[in-house]
GROMACS .gro file of C-alpha atoms in nm:
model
  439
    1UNK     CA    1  10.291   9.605  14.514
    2UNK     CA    2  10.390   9.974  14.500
    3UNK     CA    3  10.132  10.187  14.354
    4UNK     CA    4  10.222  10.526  14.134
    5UNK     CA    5   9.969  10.786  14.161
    6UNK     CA    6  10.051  11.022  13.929
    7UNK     CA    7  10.115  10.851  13.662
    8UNK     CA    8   9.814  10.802  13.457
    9UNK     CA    9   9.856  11.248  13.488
   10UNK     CA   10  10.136  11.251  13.331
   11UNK     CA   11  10.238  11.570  13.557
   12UNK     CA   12  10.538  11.724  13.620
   13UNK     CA   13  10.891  11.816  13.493
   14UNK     CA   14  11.141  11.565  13.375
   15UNK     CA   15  11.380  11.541  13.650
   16UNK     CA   16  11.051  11.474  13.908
   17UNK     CA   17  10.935  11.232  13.696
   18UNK     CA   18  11.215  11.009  13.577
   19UNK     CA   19  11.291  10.968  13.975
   20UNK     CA   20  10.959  10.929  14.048
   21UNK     CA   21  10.981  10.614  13.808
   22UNK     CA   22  11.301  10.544  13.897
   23UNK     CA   23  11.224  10.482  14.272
   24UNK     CA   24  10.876  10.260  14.139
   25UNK     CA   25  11.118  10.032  13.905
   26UNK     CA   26  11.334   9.964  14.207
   27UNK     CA   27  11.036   9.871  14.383
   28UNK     CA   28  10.897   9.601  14.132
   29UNK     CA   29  11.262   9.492  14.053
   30UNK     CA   30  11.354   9.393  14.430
   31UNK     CA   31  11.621   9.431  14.637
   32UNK     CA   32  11.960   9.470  14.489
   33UNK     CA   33  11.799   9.717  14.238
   34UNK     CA   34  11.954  10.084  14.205
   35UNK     CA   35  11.799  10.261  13.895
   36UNK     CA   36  11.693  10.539  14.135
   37UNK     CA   37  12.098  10.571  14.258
   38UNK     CA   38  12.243  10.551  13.946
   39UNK     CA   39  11.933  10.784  13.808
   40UNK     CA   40  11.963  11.062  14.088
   41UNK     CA   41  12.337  11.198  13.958
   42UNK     CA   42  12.211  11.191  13.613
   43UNK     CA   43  11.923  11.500  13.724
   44UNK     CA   44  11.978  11.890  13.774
   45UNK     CA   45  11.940  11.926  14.143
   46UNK     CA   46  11.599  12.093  14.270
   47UNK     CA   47  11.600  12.443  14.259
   48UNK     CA   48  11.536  12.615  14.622
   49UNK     CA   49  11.590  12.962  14.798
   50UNK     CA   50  11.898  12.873  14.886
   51UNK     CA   51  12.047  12.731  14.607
   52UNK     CA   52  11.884  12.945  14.294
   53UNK     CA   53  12.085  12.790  14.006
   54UNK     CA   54  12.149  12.372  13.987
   55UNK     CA   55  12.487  12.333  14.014
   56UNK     CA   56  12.444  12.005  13.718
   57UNK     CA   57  12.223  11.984  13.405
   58UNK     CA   58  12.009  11.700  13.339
   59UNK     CA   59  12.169  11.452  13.117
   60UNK     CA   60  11.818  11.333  12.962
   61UNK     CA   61  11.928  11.019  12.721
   62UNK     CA   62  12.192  10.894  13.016
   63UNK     CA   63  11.831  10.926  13.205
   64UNK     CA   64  11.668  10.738  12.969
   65UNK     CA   65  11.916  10.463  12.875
   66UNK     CA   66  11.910  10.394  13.250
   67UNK     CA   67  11.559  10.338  13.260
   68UNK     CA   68  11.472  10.215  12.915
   69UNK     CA   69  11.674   9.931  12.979
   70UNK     CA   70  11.496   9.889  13.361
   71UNK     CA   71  11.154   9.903  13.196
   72UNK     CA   72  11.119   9.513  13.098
   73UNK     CA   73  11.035   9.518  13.470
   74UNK     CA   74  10.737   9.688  13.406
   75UNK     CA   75  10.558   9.407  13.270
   76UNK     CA   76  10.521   9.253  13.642
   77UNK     CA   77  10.362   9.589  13.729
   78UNK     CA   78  10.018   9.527  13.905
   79UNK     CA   79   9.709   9.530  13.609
   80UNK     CA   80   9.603   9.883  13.771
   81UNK     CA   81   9.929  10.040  13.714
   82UNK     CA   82  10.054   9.840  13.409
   83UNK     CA   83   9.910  10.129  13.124
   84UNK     CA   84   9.973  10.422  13.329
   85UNK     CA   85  10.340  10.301  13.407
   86UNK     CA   86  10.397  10.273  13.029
   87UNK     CA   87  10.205  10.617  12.967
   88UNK     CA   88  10.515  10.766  13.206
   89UNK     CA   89  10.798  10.588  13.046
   90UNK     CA   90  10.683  10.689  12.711
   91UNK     CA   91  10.575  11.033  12.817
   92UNK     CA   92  10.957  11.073  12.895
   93UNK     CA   93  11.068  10.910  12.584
   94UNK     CA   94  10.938  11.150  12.373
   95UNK     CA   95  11.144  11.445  12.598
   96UNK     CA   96  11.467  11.338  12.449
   97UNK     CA   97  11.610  11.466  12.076
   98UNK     CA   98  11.591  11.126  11.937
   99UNK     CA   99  11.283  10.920  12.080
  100UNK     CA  100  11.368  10.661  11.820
  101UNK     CA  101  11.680  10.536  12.003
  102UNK     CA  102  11.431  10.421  12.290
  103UNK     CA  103  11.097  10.331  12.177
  104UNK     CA  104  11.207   9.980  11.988
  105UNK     CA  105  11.317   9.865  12.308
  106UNK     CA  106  11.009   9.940  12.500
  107UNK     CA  107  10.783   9.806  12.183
  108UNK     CA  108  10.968   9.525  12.236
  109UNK     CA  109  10.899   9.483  12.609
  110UNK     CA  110  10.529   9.469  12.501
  111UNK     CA  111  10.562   9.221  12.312
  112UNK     CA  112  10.683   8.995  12.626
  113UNK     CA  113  10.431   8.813  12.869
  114UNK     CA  114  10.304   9.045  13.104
  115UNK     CA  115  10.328   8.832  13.393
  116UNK     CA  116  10.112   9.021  13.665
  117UNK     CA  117   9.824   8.979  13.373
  118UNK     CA  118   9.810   8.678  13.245
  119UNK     CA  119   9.443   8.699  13.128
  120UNK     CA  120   9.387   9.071  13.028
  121UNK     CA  121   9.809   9.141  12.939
  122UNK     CA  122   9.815   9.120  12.588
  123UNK     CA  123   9.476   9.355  12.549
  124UNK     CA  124   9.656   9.580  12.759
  125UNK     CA  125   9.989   9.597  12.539
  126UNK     CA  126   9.758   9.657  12.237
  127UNK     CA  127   9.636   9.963  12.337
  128UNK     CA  128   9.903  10.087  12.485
  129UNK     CA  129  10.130  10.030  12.130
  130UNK     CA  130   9.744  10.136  11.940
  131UNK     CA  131   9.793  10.460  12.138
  132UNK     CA  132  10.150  10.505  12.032
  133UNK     CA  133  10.090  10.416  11.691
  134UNK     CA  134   9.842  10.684  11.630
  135UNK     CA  135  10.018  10.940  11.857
  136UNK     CA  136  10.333  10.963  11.641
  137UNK     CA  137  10.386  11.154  11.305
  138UNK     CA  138  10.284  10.942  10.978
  139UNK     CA  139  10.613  10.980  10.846
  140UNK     CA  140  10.799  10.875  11.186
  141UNK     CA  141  10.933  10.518  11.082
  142UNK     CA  142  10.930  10.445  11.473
  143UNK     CA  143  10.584  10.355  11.328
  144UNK     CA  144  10.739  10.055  11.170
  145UNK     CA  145  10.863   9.934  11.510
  146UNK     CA  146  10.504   9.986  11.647
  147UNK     CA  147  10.408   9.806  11.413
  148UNK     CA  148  10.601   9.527  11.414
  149UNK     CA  149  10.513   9.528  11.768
  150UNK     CA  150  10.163   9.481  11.726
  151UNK     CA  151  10.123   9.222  11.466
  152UNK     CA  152  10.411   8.999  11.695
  153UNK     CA  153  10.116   8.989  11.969
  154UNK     CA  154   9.830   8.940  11.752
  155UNK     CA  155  10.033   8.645  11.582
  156UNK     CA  156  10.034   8.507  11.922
  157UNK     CA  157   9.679   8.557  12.045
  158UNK     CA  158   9.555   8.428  11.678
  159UNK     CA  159   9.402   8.745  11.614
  160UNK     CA  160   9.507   8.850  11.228
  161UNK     CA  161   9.160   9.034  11.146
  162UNK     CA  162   9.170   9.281  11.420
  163UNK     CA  163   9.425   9.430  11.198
  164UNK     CA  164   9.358   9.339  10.864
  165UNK     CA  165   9.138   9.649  10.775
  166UNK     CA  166   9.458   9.889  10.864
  167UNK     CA  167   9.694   9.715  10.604
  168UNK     CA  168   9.509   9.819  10.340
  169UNK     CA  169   9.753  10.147  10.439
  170UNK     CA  170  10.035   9.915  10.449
  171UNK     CA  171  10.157  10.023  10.086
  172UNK     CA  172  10.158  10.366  10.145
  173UNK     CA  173  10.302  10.386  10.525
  174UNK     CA  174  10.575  10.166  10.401
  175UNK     CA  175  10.678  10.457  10.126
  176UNK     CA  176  10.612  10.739  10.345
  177UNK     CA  177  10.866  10.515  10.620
  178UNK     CA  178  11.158  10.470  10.349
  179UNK     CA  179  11.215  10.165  10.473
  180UNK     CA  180  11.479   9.937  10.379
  181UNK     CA  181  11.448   9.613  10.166
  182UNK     CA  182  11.543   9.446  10.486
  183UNK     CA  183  11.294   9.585  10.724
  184UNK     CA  184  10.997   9.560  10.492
  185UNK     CA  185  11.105   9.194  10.457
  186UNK     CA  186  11.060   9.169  10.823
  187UNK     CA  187  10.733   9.319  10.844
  188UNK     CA  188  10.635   9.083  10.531
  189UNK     CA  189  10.741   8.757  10.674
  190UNK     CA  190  10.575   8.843  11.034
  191UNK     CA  191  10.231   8.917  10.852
  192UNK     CA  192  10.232   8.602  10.673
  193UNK     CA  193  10.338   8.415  10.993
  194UNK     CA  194  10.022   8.642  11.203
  195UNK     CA  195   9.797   8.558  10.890
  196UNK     CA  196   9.919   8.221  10.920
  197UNK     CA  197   9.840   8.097  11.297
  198UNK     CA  198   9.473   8.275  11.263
  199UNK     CA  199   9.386   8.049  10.968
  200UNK     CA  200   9.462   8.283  10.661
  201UNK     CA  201   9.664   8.069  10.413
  202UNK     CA  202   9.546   8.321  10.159
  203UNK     CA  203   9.619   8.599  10.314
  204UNK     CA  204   9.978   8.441  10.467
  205UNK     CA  205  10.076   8.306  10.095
  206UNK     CA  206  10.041   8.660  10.012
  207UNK     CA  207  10.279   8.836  10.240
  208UNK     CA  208  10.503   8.559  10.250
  209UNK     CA  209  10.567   8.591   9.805
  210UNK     CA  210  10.598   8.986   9.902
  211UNK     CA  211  10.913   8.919  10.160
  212UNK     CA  212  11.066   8.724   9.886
  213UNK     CA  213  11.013   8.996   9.622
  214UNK     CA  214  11.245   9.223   9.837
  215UNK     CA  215  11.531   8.975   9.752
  216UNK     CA  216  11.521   8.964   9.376
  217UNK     CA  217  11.855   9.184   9.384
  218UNK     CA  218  12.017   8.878   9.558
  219UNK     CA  219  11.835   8.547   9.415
  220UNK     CA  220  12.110   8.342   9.508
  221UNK     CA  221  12.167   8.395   9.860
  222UNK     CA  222  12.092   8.171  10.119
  223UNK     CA  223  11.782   8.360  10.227
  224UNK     CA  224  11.634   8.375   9.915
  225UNK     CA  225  11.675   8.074   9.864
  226UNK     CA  226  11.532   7.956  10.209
  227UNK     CA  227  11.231   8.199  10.099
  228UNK     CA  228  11.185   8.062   9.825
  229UNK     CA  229  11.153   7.711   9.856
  230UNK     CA  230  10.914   7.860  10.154
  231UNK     CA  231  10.695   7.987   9.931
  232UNK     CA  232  10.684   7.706   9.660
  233UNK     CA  233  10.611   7.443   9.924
  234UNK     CA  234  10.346   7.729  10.069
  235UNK     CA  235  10.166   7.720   9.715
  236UNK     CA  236  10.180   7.382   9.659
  237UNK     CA  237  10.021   7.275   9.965
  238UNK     CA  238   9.751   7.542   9.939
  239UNK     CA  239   9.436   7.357   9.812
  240UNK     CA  240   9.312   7.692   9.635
  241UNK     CA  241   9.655   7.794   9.447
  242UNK     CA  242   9.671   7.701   9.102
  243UNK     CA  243   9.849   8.007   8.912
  244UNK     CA  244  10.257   7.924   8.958
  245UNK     CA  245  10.288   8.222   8.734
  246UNK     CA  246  10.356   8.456   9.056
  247UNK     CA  247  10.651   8.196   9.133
  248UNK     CA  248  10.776   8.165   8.828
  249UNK     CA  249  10.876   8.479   8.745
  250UNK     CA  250  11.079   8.521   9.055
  251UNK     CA  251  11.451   8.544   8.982
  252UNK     CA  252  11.501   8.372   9.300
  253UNK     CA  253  11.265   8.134   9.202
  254UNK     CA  254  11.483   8.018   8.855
  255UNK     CA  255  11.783   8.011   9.085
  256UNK     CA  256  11.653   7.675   9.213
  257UNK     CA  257  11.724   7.531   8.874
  258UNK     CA  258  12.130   7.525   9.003
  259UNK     CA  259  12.080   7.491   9.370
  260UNK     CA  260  11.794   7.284   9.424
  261UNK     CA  261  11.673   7.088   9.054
  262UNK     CA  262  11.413   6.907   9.176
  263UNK     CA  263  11.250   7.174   9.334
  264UNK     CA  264  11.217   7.326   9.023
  265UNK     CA  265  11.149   6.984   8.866
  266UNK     CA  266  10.824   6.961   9.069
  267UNK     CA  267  10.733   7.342   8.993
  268UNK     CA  268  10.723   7.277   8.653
  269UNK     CA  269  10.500   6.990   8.721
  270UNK     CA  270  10.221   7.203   8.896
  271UNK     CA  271  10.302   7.513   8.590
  272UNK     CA  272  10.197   7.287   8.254
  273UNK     CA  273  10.243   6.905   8.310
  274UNK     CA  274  10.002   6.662   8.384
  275UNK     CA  275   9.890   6.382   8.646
  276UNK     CA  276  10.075   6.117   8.477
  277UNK     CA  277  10.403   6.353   8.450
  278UNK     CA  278  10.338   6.414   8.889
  279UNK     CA  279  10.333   6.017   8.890
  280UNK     CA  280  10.695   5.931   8.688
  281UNK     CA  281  10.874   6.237   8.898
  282UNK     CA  282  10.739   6.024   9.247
  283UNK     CA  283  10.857   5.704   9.095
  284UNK     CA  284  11.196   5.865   9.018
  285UNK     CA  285  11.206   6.072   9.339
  286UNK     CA  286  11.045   5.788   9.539
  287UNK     CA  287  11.071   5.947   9.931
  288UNK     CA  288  11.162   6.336   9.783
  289UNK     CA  289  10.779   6.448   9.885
  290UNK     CA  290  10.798   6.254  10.261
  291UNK     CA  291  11.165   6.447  10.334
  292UNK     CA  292  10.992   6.787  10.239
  293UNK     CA  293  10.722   6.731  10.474
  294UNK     CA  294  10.441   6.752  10.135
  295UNK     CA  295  10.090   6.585  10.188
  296UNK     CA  296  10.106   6.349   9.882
  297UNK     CA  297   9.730   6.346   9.891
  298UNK     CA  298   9.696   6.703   9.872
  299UNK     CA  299   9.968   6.756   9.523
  300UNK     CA  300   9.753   6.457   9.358
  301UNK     CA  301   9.449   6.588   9.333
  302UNK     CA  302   9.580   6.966   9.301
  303UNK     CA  303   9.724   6.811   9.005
  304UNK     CA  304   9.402   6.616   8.857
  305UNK     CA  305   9.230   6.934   8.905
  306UNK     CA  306   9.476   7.116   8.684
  307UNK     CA  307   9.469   6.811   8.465
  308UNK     CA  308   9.136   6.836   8.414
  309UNK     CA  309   9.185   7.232   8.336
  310UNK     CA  310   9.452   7.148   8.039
  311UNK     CA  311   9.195   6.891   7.926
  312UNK     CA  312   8.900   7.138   7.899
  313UNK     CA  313   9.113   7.423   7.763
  314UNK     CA  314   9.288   7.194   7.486
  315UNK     CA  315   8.948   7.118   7.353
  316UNK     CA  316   8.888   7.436   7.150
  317UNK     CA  317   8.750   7.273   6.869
  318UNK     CA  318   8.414   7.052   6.978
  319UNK     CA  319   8.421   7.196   7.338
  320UNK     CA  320   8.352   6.863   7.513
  321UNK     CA  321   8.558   6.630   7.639
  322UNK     CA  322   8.399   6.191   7.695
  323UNK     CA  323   8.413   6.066   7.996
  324UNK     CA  324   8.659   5.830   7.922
  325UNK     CA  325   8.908   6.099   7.803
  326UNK     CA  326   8.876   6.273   8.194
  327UNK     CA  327   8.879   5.900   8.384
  328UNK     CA  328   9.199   5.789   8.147
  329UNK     CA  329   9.371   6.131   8.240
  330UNK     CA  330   9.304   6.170   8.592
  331UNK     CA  331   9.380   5.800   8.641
  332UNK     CA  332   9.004   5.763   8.841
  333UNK     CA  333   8.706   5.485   8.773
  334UNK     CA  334   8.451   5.616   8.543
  335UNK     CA  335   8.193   5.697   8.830
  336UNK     CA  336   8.428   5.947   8.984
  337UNK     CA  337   8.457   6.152   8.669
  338UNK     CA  338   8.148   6.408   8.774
  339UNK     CA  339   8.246   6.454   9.123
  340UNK     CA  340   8.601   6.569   8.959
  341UNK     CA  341   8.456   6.803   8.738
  342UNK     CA  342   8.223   6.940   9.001
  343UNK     CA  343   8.534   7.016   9.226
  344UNK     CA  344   8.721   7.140   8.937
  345UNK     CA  345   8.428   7.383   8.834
  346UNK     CA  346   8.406   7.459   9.236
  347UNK     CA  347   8.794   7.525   9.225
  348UNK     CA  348   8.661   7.808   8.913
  349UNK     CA  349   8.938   7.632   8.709
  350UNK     CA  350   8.642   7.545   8.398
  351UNK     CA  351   8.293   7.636   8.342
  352UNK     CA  352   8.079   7.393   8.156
  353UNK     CA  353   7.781   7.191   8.176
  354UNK     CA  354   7.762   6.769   8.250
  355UNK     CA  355   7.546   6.546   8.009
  356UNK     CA  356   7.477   6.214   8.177
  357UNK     CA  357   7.283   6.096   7.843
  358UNK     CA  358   7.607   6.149   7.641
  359UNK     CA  359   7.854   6.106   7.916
  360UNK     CA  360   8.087   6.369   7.758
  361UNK     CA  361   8.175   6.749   7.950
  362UNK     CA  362   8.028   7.055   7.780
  363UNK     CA  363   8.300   7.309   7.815
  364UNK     CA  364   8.213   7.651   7.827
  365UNK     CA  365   8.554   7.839   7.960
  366UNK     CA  366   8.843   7.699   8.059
  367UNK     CA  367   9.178   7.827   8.286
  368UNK     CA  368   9.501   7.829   8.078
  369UNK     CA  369   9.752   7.707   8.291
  370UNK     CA  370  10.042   7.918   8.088
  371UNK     CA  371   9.998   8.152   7.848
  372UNK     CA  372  10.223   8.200   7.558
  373UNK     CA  373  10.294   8.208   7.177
  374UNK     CA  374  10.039   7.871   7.168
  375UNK     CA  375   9.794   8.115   7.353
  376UNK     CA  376   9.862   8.410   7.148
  377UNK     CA  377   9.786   8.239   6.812
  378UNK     CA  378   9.455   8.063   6.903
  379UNK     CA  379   9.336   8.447   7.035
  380UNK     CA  380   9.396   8.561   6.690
  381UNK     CA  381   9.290   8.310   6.541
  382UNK     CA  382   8.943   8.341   6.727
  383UNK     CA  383   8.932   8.745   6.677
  384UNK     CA  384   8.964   8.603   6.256
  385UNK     CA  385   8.717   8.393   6.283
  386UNK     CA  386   8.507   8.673   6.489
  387UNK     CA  387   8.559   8.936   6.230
  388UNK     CA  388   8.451   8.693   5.965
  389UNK     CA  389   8.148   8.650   6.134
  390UNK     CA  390   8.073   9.014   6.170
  391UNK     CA  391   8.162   9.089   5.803
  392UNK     CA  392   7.898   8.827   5.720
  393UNK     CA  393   7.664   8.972   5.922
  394UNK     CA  394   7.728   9.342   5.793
  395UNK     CA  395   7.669   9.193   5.441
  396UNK     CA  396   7.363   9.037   5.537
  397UNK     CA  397   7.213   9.366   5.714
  398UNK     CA  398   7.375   9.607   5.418
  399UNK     CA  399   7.176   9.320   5.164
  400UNK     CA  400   6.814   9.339   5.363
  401UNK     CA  401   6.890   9.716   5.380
  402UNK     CA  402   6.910   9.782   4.997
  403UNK     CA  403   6.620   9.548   4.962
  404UNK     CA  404   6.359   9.766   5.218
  405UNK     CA  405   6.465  10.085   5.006
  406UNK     CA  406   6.384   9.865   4.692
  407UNK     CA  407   6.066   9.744   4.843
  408UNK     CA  408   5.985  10.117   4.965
  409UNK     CA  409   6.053  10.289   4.568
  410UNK     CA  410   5.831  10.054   4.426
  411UNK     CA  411   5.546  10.125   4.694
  412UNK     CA  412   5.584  10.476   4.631
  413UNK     CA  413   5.597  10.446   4.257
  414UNK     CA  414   5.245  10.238   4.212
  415UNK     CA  415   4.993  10.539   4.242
  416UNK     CA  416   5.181  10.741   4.006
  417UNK     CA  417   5.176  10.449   3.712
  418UNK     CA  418   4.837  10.401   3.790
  419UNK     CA  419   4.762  10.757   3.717
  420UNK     CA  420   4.936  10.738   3.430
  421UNK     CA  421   4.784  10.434   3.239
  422UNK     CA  422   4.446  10.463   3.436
  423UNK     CA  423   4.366  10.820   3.476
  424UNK     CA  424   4.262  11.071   3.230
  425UNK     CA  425   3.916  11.108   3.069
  426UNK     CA  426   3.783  10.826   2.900
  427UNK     CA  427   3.706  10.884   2.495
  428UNK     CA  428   3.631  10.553   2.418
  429UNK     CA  429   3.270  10.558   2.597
  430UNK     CA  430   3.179  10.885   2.554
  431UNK     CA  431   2.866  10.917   2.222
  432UNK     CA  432   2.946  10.531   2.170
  433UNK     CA  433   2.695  10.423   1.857
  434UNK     CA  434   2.729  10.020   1.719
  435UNK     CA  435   2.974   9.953   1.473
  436UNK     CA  436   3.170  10.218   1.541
  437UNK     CA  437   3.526  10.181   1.705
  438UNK     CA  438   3.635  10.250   2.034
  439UNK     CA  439   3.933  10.457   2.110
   0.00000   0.00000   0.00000
């Protein structure tokens, strides 16, 4: 394979340069190939003794459109030569008035196979777009193409936490980019799919409900719609998801009342209903959860578990719940009911504490699965019964108050009483002779 020696140097003038990796892509393209003949007209001529002034100027993006769209053959480039023959092309890139018109293109080359490197390729690629990435302005939205470059090969390799401690920028690069709806929706959906593939439903769930977001304008196309139903079927198959309320108040979302009904049928399941109401919709909709591709198993006990959750916060009052009340609701023998309430308190859906002796669930906080007017009232009326409580302590402690002051004017009243019906000279002793009286 041909070798370039001055690449990794970076030296030289445009015109020398673009040749120069003209003549190497005809080399690694093959016979037939003629980037260097069709590159050559393209250049100002050398300048010599005899010829002081080129009789043509450089046409640099003709240059670089020529070899730009030569420079997927760079990816068969020996291992050696493979950075250093990317260094050049982008080295040039950045001559012309508009580098943005030609870097997506080569970003997107990286993001192929590199053939010659099977093992070590993709490592490769990463640095090379790393390098770009950090060599460009922060406000250059070729970032975003970078970008998008990079997480594409760490979605293949599996390798979503090499990156994950740069997104925390994500927010702001995406604002100082301007990007549109559109792109950020791409950049969204590839995250979740990167997230995905390295074992980050979390993470994936996340990205993928902030690509749908960037379609509320249009909640009835057929991309939202497809997103959507993408993300419902996302959080109902995660086993840690139990707040719909991010769904719900989608627009999108509420669109699937008119174009898909049972969609939002089983959404409303998982937002307030119970494991008895999950049970009529399967007998009604008998193969609806096998068409979808849903793991029956995993909705049924998502839904005991937020069965269990309505169950703990409904009792308000005596804040326990039998065992007979959990096995009858979660439709389970009596000897399961523990290991349900241990998942459920493992899920962090309840708090609470398990008596054996009285075989009844000591509840101690509970998850509200919605929150509204129903909510609202038993808040106040706990803050009532709160201040009543602190008004009867006040009175106590304003009561036991008055009574130490009491307690303390009498103490420091008793010497001065004493004095005055004790004290004094005594007459009544003094030249005392029988029968007479005593004053």
């Amino acid at each position: 394979m041909p070798g370039i020696p001055k690449l990794s140097l970076v030296e030289g003038g445009f015109e020398e340069l673009s040749l120069e990796l003209a003549e190497y892509l005809d080399k690694l393209r093959g016979e037939g190939s003629n980037v260097l003949s069709e590159v050559t007209p393209l250049t100002a001529e050398p300048v010599t003794e005899e010829q002081p002034e080129p009789t043509r100027k450089t046409d640099t993006d003709a240059v670089l459109k020529k070899l730009v769209t030569a420079s997927s053959a760079l990816n068969t480039a020996p291992e050696r030569e493979l950075q250093a023959a990317y260094n050049l092309l982008i080295h040039l890139v950045g001559q012309a008035e508009e580098p943005s018109r030609y870097l997506p293109p080569v970003c997107r080359n990286l993001t192929s196979p590199i053939t010659s490197s099977p093992q070590n390729g993709t490592g490769i690629a990463l640095g090379i777009l790393g390098t770009l990435f950090n060599t460009l302005d922060a406000d250059d939205d070729v970032r975003f193409h970078v970008l998008l470059s990079i997480v594409e090969l760490l979605k293949r390799t599996g390798n979503y936490e090499h990156i994950r401690p740069q997104l925390q920028n994500l927010d702001a690069w995406l604002a100082e980019w301007e990007m549109e709806p559109a792109e950020e929706r791409q950049l969204f959906r590839i995250l979740s799919e990167c997230a995905s593939t390295s074992g980050e439903p979390e993470e994936s769930y996340m990205y993928l409900l902030k690509a749908v977001r960037t379609l509320q304008s249009e909640p009835t196309s057929q991309q939202a719609r497809d997103l959507s139903l993408n993300a419902l079927k996302t959080a109902l198959q995660s086993e840690k998801h139990f707040d719909f309320q991010d769904l719900t108040t989608l627009s999108s979302i509420q669109a699937l009342r008119e174009s898909d009904e049972t969609w939002s049928d089983l959404l409303e399941l998982f937002v307030d209903q119970t494991y008895e109401d999950l049970q009529d919709f399967k007998d009604g909709n008998n193969t609806f959860l096998a068409d979808q591709g849903l793991n029956e198993d995993v909705l049924d006990k998502k839904m005991r578990l937020l069965t269990l959750a309505t169950l703990a916060a409904q009792a308000s009052e005596t804040r326990t719940i039998p065992y007979s009340h959990i096995a009858k609701a979660l439709s389970i023998p009596g000897e399961d009911v523990e290991m349900w309430v241990i998942d459920s308190i493992r899920s962090g859906l309840v708090e609470g504490k398990l008596s054996q002796q009285r075989e009844e669930f000591l509840v101690h906080r509970a998850t509200h699965r919605t929150f509204g007017d129903k909510q609202w009232r038993e808040i106040a009326s706990r803050l009532e019964t709160w201040k009543a409580s602190l008004r009867n302590v006040l009175e106590v402690v304003r009561q036991q108050k008055e009574e130490f002051v009491r307690e303390k004017e009498a103490e420091a009243e008793g010497p001065t009483r004493q004095n005055a019906w004790g004290g004094g000279r005594n007459y009544g002793n003094r030249g005392q002779r029988g029968g007479e009286m005593v004053v």
